[in-house]
Short mmCIF file of N, CA and C in Angstrom, two decimals:
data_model
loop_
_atom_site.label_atom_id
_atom_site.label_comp_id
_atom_site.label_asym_id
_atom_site.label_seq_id
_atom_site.Cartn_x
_atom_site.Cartn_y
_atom_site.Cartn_z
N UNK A 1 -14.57 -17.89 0.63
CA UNK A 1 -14.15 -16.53 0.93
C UNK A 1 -12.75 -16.31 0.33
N UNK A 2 -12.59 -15.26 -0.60
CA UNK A 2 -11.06 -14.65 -1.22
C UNK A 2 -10.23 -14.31 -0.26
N UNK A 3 -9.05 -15.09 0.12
CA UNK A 3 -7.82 -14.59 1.28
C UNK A 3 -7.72 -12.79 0.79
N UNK A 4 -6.97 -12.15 1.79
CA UNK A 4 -7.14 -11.11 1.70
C UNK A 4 -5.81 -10.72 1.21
N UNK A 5 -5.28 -9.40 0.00
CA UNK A 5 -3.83 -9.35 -0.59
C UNK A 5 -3.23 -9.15 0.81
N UNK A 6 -1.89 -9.09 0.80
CA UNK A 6 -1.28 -8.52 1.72
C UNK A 6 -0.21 -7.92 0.84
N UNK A 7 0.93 -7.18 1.79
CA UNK A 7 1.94 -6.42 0.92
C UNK A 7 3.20 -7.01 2.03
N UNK A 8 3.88 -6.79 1.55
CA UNK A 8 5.50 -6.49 2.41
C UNK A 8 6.21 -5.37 1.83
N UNK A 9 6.47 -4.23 2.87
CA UNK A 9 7.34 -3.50 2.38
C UNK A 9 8.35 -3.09 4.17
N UNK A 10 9.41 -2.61 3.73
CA UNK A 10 10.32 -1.74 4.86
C UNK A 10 10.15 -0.98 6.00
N UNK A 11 10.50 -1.61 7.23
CA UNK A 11 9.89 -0.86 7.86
C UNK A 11 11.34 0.50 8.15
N UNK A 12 12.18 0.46 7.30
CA UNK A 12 13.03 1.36 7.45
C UNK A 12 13.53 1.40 5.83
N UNK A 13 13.87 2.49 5.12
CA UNK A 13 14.51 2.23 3.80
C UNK A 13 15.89 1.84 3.70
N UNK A 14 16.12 1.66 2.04
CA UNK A 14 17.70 1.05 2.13
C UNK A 14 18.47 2.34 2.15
N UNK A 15 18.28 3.84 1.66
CA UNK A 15 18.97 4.77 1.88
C UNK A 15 18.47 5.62 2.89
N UNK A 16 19.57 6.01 3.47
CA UNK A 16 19.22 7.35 4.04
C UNK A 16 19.28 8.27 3.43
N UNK A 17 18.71 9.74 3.82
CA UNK A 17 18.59 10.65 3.17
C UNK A 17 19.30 11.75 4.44
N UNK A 18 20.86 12.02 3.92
CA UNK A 18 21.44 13.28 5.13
C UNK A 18 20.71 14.51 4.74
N UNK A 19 19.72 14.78 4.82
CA UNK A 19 18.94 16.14 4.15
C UNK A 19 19.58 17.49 4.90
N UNK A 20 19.76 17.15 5.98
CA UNK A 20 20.61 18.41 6.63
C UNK A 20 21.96 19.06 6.03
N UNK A 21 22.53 18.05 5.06
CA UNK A 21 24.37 18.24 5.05
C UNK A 21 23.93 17.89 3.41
N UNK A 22 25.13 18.35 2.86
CA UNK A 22 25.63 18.72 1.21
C UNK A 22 24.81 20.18 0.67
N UNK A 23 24.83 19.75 -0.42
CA UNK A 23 24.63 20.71 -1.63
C UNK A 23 23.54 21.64 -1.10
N UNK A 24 22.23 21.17 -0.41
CA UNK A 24 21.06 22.25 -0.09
C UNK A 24 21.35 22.89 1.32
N UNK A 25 22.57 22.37 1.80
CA UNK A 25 22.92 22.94 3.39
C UNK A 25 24.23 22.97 3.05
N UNK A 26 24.92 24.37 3.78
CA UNK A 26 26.27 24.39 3.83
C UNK A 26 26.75 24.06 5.38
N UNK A 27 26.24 22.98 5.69
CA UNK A 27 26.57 22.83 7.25
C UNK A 27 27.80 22.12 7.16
N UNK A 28 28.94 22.63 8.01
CA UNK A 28 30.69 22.14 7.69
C UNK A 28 30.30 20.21 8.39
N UNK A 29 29.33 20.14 9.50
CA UNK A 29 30.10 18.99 10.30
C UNK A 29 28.63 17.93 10.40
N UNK A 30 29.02 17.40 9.55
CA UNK A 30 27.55 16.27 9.54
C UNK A 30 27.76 15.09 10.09
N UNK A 31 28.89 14.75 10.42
CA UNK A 31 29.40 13.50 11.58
C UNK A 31 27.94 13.40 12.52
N UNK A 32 27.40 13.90 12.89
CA UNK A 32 26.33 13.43 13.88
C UNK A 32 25.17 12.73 13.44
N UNK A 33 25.09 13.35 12.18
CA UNK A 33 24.15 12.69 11.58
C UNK A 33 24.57 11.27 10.94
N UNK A 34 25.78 11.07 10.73
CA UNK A 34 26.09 10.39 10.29
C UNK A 34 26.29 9.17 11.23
N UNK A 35 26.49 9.58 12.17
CA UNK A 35 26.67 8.58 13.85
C UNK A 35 25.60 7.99 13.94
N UNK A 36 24.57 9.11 13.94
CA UNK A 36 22.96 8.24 14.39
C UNK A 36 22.64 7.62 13.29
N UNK A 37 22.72 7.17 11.68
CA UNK A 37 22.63 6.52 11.13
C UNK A 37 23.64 5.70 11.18
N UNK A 38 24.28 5.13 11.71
CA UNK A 38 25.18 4.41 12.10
C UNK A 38 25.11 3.21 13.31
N UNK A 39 24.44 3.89 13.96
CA UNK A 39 23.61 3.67 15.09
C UNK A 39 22.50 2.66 14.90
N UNK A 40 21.58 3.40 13.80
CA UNK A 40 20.51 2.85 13.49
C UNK A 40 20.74 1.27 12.57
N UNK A 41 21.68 1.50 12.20
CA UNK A 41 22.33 0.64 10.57
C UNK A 41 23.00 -0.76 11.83
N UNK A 42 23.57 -0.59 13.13
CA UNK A 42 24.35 -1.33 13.77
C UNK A 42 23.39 -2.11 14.32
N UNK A 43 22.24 -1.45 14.95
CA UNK A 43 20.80 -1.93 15.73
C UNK A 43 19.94 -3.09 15.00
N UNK A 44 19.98 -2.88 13.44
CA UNK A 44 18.95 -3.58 12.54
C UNK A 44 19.78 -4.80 12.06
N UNK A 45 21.01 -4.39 12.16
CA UNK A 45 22.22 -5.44 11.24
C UNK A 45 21.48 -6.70 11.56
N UNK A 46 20.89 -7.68 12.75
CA UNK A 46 21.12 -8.57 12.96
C UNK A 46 19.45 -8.98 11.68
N UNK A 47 18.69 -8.53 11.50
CA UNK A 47 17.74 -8.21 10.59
C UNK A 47 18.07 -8.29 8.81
N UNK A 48 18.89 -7.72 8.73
CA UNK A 48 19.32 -7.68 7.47
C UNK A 48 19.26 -8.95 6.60
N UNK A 49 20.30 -9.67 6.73
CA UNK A 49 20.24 -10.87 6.20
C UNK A 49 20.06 -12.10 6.80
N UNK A 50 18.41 -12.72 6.88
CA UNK A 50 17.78 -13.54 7.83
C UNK A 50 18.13 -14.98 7.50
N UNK A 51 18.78 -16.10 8.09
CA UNK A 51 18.93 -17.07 7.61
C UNK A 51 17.47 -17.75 7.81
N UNK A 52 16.43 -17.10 8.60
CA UNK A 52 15.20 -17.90 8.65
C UNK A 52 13.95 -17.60 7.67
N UNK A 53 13.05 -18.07 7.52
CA UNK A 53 11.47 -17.87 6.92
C UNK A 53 11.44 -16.12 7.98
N UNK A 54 10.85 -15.28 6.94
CA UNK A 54 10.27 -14.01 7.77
C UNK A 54 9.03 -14.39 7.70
N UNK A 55 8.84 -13.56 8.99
CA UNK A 55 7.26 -13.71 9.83
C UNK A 55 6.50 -12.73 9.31
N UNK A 56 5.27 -13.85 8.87
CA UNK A 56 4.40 -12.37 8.06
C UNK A 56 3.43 -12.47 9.40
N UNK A 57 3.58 -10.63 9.67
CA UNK A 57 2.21 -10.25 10.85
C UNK A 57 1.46 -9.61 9.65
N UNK A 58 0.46 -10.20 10.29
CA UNK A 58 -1.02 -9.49 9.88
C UNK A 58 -1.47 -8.19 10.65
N UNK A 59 -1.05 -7.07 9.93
CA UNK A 59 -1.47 -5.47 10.67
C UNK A 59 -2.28 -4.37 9.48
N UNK A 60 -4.11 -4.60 10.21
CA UNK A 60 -4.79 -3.73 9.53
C UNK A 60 -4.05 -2.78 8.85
N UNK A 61 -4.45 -2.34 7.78
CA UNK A 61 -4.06 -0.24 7.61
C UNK A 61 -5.44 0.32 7.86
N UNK A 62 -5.61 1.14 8.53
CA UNK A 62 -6.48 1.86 9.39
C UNK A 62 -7.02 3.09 8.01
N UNK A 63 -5.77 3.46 6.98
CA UNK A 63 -5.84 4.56 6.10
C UNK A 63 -6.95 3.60 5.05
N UNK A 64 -6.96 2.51 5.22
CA UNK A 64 -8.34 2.20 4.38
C UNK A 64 -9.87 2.33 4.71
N UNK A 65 -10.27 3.02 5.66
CA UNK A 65 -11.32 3.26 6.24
C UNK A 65 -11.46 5.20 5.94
N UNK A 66 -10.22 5.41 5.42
CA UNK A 66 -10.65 7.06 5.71
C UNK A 66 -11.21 7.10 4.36
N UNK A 67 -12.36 8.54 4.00
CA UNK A 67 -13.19 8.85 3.04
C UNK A 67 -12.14 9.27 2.14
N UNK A 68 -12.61 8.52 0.75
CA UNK A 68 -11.65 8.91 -0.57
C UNK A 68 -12.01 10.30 -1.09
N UNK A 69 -11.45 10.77 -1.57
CA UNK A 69 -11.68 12.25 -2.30
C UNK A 69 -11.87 12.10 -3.93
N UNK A 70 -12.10 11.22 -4.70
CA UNK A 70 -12.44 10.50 -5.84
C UNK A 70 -11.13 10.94 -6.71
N UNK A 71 -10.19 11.59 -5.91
CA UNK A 71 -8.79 11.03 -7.33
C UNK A 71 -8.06 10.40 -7.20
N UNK A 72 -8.89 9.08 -6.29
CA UNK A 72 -7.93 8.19 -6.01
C UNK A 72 -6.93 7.79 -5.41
N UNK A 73 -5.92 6.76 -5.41
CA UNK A 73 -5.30 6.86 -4.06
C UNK A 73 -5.33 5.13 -3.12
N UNK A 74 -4.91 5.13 -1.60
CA UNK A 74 -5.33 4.42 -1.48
C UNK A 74 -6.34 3.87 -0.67
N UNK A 75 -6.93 4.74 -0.39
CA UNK A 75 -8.38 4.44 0.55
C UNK A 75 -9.44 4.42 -0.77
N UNK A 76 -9.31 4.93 -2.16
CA UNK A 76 -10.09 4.47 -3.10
C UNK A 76 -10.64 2.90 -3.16
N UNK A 77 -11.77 2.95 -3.01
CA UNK A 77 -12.28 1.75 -3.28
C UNK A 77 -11.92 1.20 -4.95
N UNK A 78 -12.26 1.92 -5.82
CA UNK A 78 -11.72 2.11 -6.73
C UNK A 78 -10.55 1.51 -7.39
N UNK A 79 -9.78 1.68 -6.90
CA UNK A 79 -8.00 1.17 -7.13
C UNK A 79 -8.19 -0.23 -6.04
N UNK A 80 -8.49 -0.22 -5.24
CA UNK A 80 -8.62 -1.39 -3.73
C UNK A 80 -8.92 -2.91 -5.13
N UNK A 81 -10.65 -2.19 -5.56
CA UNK A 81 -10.85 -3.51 -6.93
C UNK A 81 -9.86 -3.67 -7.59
N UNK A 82 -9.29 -2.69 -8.25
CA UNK A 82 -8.25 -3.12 -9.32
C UNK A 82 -7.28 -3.73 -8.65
N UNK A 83 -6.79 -3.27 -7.48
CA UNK A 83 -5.71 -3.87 -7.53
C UNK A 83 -5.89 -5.44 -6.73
N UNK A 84 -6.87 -5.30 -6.52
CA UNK A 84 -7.38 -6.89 -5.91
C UNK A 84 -7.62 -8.23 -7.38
N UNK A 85 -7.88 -7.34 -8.26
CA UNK A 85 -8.09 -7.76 -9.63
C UNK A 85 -7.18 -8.59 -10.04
N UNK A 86 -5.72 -7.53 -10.13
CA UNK A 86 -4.09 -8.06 -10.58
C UNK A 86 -3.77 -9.17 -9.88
N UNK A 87 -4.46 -9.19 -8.34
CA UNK A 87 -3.71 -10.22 -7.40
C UNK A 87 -4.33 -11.68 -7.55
N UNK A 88 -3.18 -12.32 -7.69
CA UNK A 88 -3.92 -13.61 -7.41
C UNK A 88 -3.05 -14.43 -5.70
N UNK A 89 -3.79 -15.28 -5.21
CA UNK A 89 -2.87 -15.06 -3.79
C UNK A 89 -2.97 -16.46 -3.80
N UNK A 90 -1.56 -17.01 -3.56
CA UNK A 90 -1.17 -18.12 -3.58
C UNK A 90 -0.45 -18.77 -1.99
N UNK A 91 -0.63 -19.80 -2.06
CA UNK A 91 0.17 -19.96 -0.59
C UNK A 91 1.42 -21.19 -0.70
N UNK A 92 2.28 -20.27 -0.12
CA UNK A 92 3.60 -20.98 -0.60
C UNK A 92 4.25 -21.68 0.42
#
């Protein structure tokens, strides 16, 4: 039986996005927003740089069961082959 790919990606990004404040908003006082990302950035710190092995969980995606609309994507079965194709899965 072929192990199954897995991915790792973020469960938070490396930028924020102040979408409320600058150039598309003339809002004078964005300090709040800036607090609660601050907040958020203080909470994860201990995350950031792990001196240990990260823990890979194994968590279905549920969006691979929904019906494809044939232009593809990623519930395409379609792309699922190919990109199962590229992978080769090694254990390290």
């Amino acid at each position: 039986m072929k192990p199954q790919p897995y991915s790792i990606y973020p469960l938070y990004p490396r930028v924020f996005h102040f979408g409320a404040c600058g150039t598309n908003y003339q809002s004078t006082n964005c300090m709040h927003l800036h607090e609660k990302v601050k907040q958020k950035v203080n909470q994860l710190e201990k995350n950031l740089f792990p001196k240990n092995k990260l823990n890979i969980i194994n968590k279905r995606d549920n969006k691979r069961d929904q019906v494809f609309s044939g232009a593809g994507g990623f519930a395409d079965p379609r792309d699922i082959a190919l990109c199962n194709s590229m992978v080769e899965m090694r254990n390290f």
